Amino acid sequence: IAELPAGEAEALALAALGGHDPAARARAQAIARESGGSPFFVDELARQRLPAGPAGTETIRLDAVIQSRVAQLPEDARRLLEVVVVAGEPLDLEVARRAAELAGGHREAIDMLQAEHWVRPCALDDREAFEPFHDRVRESVVAIVPADRHAALHRRLAVALEQAGTASPATLAEHYMGAGELELAASHA
């Protein structure tokens, strides 16, 4: 679905809010701006219950909504999501499972991530692969991964991709660079 014009995004937000008073209109305008016109994000933001305040004074931040939802994910789903967003490109499910260090239960985790619009399936040769549902999801989740964990995820991704034998040297170099392993990055570059 394409990005909605501001007026349509505001109307969608107003319908989702179920009110037409000045406070609802101000909130709908803020939601339309913050959503960037994405119907999915309009819905996500409209479902958030923010404290009531004078019309137009609420601060609505999509990143905060996304990050709050990440904190509520079960551990396996959160770890799998972190791997998918750090990968930066479509990722084979088996590689993601290995990089997230999930022994079992990854099917439930990926199904949950799909159902809740964290990831979506994508084409990657003949393998089952996933990517973040939206760039804004990727950016918001990457922003809350601590630097040391971010480097560890890059390392685990590089190792899992190397074991799978499906990654390009450039991809391996990028992940080893992200892990801070410059010699390995250079050898793949």
CSV table of C-alpha atoms in Angstrom, one decimal:
chain,number,residue,atom,x,y,z
A,1,ILE,CA,0.0,0.0,0.0
A,2,ALA,CA,1.4,3.4,-1.0
A,3,GLU,CA,1.9,6.2,1.4
A,4,LEU,CA,-1.3,8.1,2.1
A,5,PRO,CA,-1.6,11.9,1.6
A,6,ALA,CA,-1.7,13.8,4.9
A,7,GLY,CA,-5.4,14.4,4.7
A,8,GLU,CA,-6.2,10.8,4.2
A,9,ALA,CA,-3.8,9.6,6.9
A,10,GLU,CA,-5.5,12.1,9.3
A,11,ALA,CA,-8.9,10.8,8.3
A,12,LEU,CA,-7.8,7.2,8.9
A,13,ALA,CA,-6.4,8.2,12.3
A,14,LEU,CA,-9.5,10.0,13.2
A,15,ALA,CA,-11.7,7.0,12.3
A,16,ALA,CA,-9.4,4.7,14.3
A,17,LEU,CA,-9.6,7.0,17.3
A,18,GLY,CA,-13.4,7.1,17.1
A,19,GLY,CA,-13.8,10.8,18.0
A,20,HIS,CA,-14.2,14.1,16.4
A,21,ASP,CA,-13.5,16.5,19.3
A,22,PRO,CA,-10.6,19.0,19.2
A,23,ALA,CA,-8.3,16.7,21.2
A,24,ALA,CA,-9.0,13.7,18.8
A,25,ARG,CA,-8.4,16.0,15.8
A,26,ALA,CA,-5.1,17.2,17.2
A,27,ARG,CA,-4.0,13.6,18.0
A,28,ALA,CA,-5.1,12.5,14.5
A,29,GLN,CA,-2.9,15.3,12.9
A,30,ALA,CA,0.1,14.2,15.1
A,31,ILE,CA,-0.5,10.6,14.1
A,32,ALA,CA,-0.7,11.4,10.4
A,33,ARG,CA,2.6,13.4,10.6
A,34,GLU,CA,4.5,10.7,12.6
A,35,SER,CA,3.2,7.8,10.5
A,36,GLY,CA,4.6,9.2,7.3
A,37,GLY,CA,1.4,8.2,5.7
A,38,SER,CA,1.8,4.5,6.3
A,39,PRO,CA,-1.7,3.0,7.0
A,40,PHE,CA,0.0,0.4,9.2
A,41,PHE,CA,1.8,3.0,11.3
A,42,VAL,CA,-1.4,5.1,11.5
A,43,ASP,CA,-3.1,2.1,13.0
A,44,GLU,CA,-0.2,1.3,15.4
A,45,LEU,CA,-0.1,4.9,16.7
A,46,ALA,CA,-3.9,5.2,17.0
A,47,ARG,CA,-4.0,2.1,19.2
A,48,GLN,CA,-1.6,3.6,21.7
A,49,ARG,CA,-3.2,5.1,24.8
A,50,LEU,CA,-1.4,8.3,25.7
A,51,PRO,CA,-2.2,10.4,28.7
A,52,ALA,CA,-4.8,13.0,28.0
A,53,GLY,CA,-3.5,16.6,27.7
A,54,PRO,CA,-4.6,19.9,26.2
A,55,ALA,CA,-5.3,19.6,22.4
A,56,GLY,CA,-2.1,19.4,20.4
A,57,THR,CA,0.3,18.8,23.4
A,58,GLU,CA,0.7,15.1,23.1
A,59,THR,CA,4.1,13.9,21.8
A,60,ILE,CA,3.6,10.9,19.6
A,61,ARG,CA,6.7,9.0,18.5
A,62,LEU,CA,6.6,6.0,16.3
A,63,ASP,CA,10.1,4.9,17.5
A,64,ALA,CA,8.9,4.9,21.1
A,65,VAL,CA,5.9,2.8,20.2
A,66,ILE,CA,8.0,0.3,18.2
A,67,GLN,CA,10.6,0.1,21.0
A,68,SER,CA,7.9,-0.5,23.6
A,69,ARG,CA,6.5,-3.3,21.6
A,70,VAL,CA,10.0,-4.9,21.2
A,71,ALA,CA,10.4,-4.9,25.0
A,72,GLN,CA,7.2,-7.0,25.3
A,73,LEU,CA,8.3,-9.7,22.8
A,74,PRO,CA,9.3,-13.2,24.2
A,75,GLU,CA,13.1,-13.7,24.3
A,76,ASP,CA,13.3,-16.0,21.3
A,77,ALA,CA,11.3,-13.6,19.1
A,78,ARG,CA,13.2,-10.6,20.2
A,79,ARG,CA,16.6,-12.3,19.5
A,80,LEU,CA,15.4,-13.4,16.1
A,81,LEU,CA,14.1,-9.9,15.3
A,82,GLU,CA,17.4,-8.4,16.3
A,83,VAL,CA,19.3,-10.7,14.0
A,84,VAL,CA,17.0,-9.9,11.0
A,85,VAL,CA,17.3,-6.1,11.5
A,86,VAL,CA,21.1,-6.1,12.0
A,87,ALA,CA,21.5,-8.3,8.9
A,88,GLY,CA,20.4,-5.3,6.7
A,89,GLU,CA,19.3,-7.5,3.9
A,90,PRO,CA,16.9,-10.5,3.4
A,91,LEU,CA,18.1,-13.3,5.6
A,92,ASP,CA,17.6,-17.0,5.3
A,93,LEU,CA,15.6,-18.4,8.2
A,94,GLU,CA,18.1,-21.1,9.1
A,95,VAL,CA,21.0,-18.6,9.1
A,96,ALA,CA,18.9,-16.3,11.3
A,97,ARG,CA,18.1,-19.1,13.7
A,98,ARG,CA,21.8,-20.0,14.0
A,99,ALA,CA,22.9,-16.3,14.5
A,100,ALA,CA,20.1,-15.8,17.1
A,101,GLU,CA,21.4,-19.0,18.8
A,102,LEU,CA,17.9,-20.6,18.9
A,103,ALA,CA,17.9,-24.3,19.3
A,104,GLY,CA,14.2,-24.9,18.9
A,105,GLY,CA,11.1,-22.9,18.9
A,106,HIS,CA,12.2,-20.7,16.1
A,107,ARG,CA,9.1,-21.5,14.1
A,108,GLU,CA,6.8,-20.1,16.8
A,109,ALA,CA,9.1,-17.0,17.0
A,110,ILE,CA,9.1,-16.3,13.2
A,111,ASP,CA,5.3,-16.9,13.0
A,112,MET,CA,4.8,-14.4,15.8
A,113,LEU,CA,7.1,-11.9,14.2
A,114,GLN,CA,5.2,-12.2,10.9
A,115,ALA,CA,1.7,-12.0,12.5
A,116,GLU,CA,2.7,-8.9,14.5
A,117,HIS,CA,4.2,-7.2,11.4
A,118,TRP,CA,7.8,-7.2,12.6
A,119,VAL,CA,9.1,-9.2,9.6
A,120,ARG,CA,7.8,-10.3,6.2
A,121,PRO,CA,8.8,-13.2,4.0
A,122,CYS,CA,10.8,-12.3,0.9
A,123,ALA,CA,12.5,-14.0,-2.0
A,124,LEU,CA,16.0,-15.4,-1.6
A,125,ASP,CA,16.6,-18.1,-4.2
A,126,ASP,CA,14.7,-21.1,-3.0
A,127,ARG,CA,15.2,-20.6,0.7
A,128,GLU,CA,12.7,-19.3,3.3
A,129,ALA,CA,13.9,-15.8,4.1
A,130,PHE,CA,12.7,-12.7,5.9
A,131,GLU,CA,13.3,-9.0,6.1
A,132,PRO,CA,12.0,-6.3,8.4
A,133,PHE,CA,8.4,-5.3,7.7
A,134,HIS,CA,9.4,-1.7,7.1
A,135,ASP,CA,12.6,0.3,7.2
A,136,ARG,CA,11.2,2.3,10.1
A,137,VAL,CA,11.0,-1.0,12.1
A,138,ARG,CA,14.6,-1.8,11.3
A,139,GLU,CA,15.8,1.6,12.2
A,140,SER,CA,13.9,1.7,15.5
A,141,VAL,CA,15.0,-1.8,16.6
A,142,VAL,CA,18.6,-1.3,15.6
A,143,ALA,CA,18.6,1.9,17.7
A,144,ILE,CA,17.9,0.1,20.9
A,145,VAL,CA,20.5,-2.7,20.4
A,146,PRO,CA,23.4,-1.9,22.7
A,147,ALA,CA,26.8,-1.4,20.8
A,148,ASP,CA,28.4,-4.6,22.3
A,149,ARG,CA,25.4,-6.7,21.4
A,150,HIS,CA,25.3,-5.1,17.9
A,151,ALA,CA,28.9,-6.2,17.4
A,152,ALA,CA,28.2,-9.7,18.7
A,153,LEU,CA,25.2,-10.0,16.3
A,154,HIS,CA,27.4,-9.0,13.4
A,155,ARG,CA,29.9,-11.7,14.4
A,156,ARG,CA,27.3,-14.4,14.8
A,157,LEU,CA,25.7,-13.4,11.4
A,158,ALA,CA,29.1,-13.6,9.7
A,159,VAL,CA,29.8,-17.0,11.1
A,160,ALA,CA,26.3,-18.3,10.3
A,161,LEU,CA,26.5,-16.9,6.8
A,162,GLU,CA,30.0,-18.4,6.2
A,163,GLN,CA,28.8,-21.8,7.4
A,164,ALA,CA,25.8,-21.7,5.1
A,165,GLY,CA,28.1,-20.8,2.2
A,166,THR,CA,25.5,-18.5,0.6
A,167,ALA,CA,26.9,-15.0,1.4
A,168,SER,CA,28.9,-12.9,-0.9
A,169,PRO,CA,32.4,-11.8,0.2
A,170,ALA,CA,31.1,-8.2,0.5
A,171,THR,CA,28.4,-9.3,2.9
A,172,LEU,CA,30.8,-11.2,5.0
A,173,ALA,CA,33.2,-8.3,5.0
A,174,GLU,CA,30.4,-6.0,6.2
A,175,HIS,CA,29.5,-8.2,9.1
A,176,TYR,CA,33.1,-8.8,10.2
A,177,MET,CA,33.6,-5.1,10.0
A,178,GLY,CA,30.5,-4.5,12.1
A,179,ALA,CA,31.9,-7.1,14.6
A,180,GLY,CA,35.2,-5.1,14.8
A,181,GLU,CA,37.2,-8.0,13.2
A,182,LEU,CA,39.1,-5.9,10.7
A,183,GLU,CA,41.5,-8.6,9.5
A,184,LEU,CA,38.6,-11.0,8.7
A,185,ALA,CA,36.7,-8.1,7.1
A,186,ALA,CA,39.8,-7.2,5.0
A,187,SER,CA,40.3,-10.8,3.8
A,188,HIS,CA,36.7,-11.0,2.6
A,189,ALA,CA,36.9,-7.6,1.0
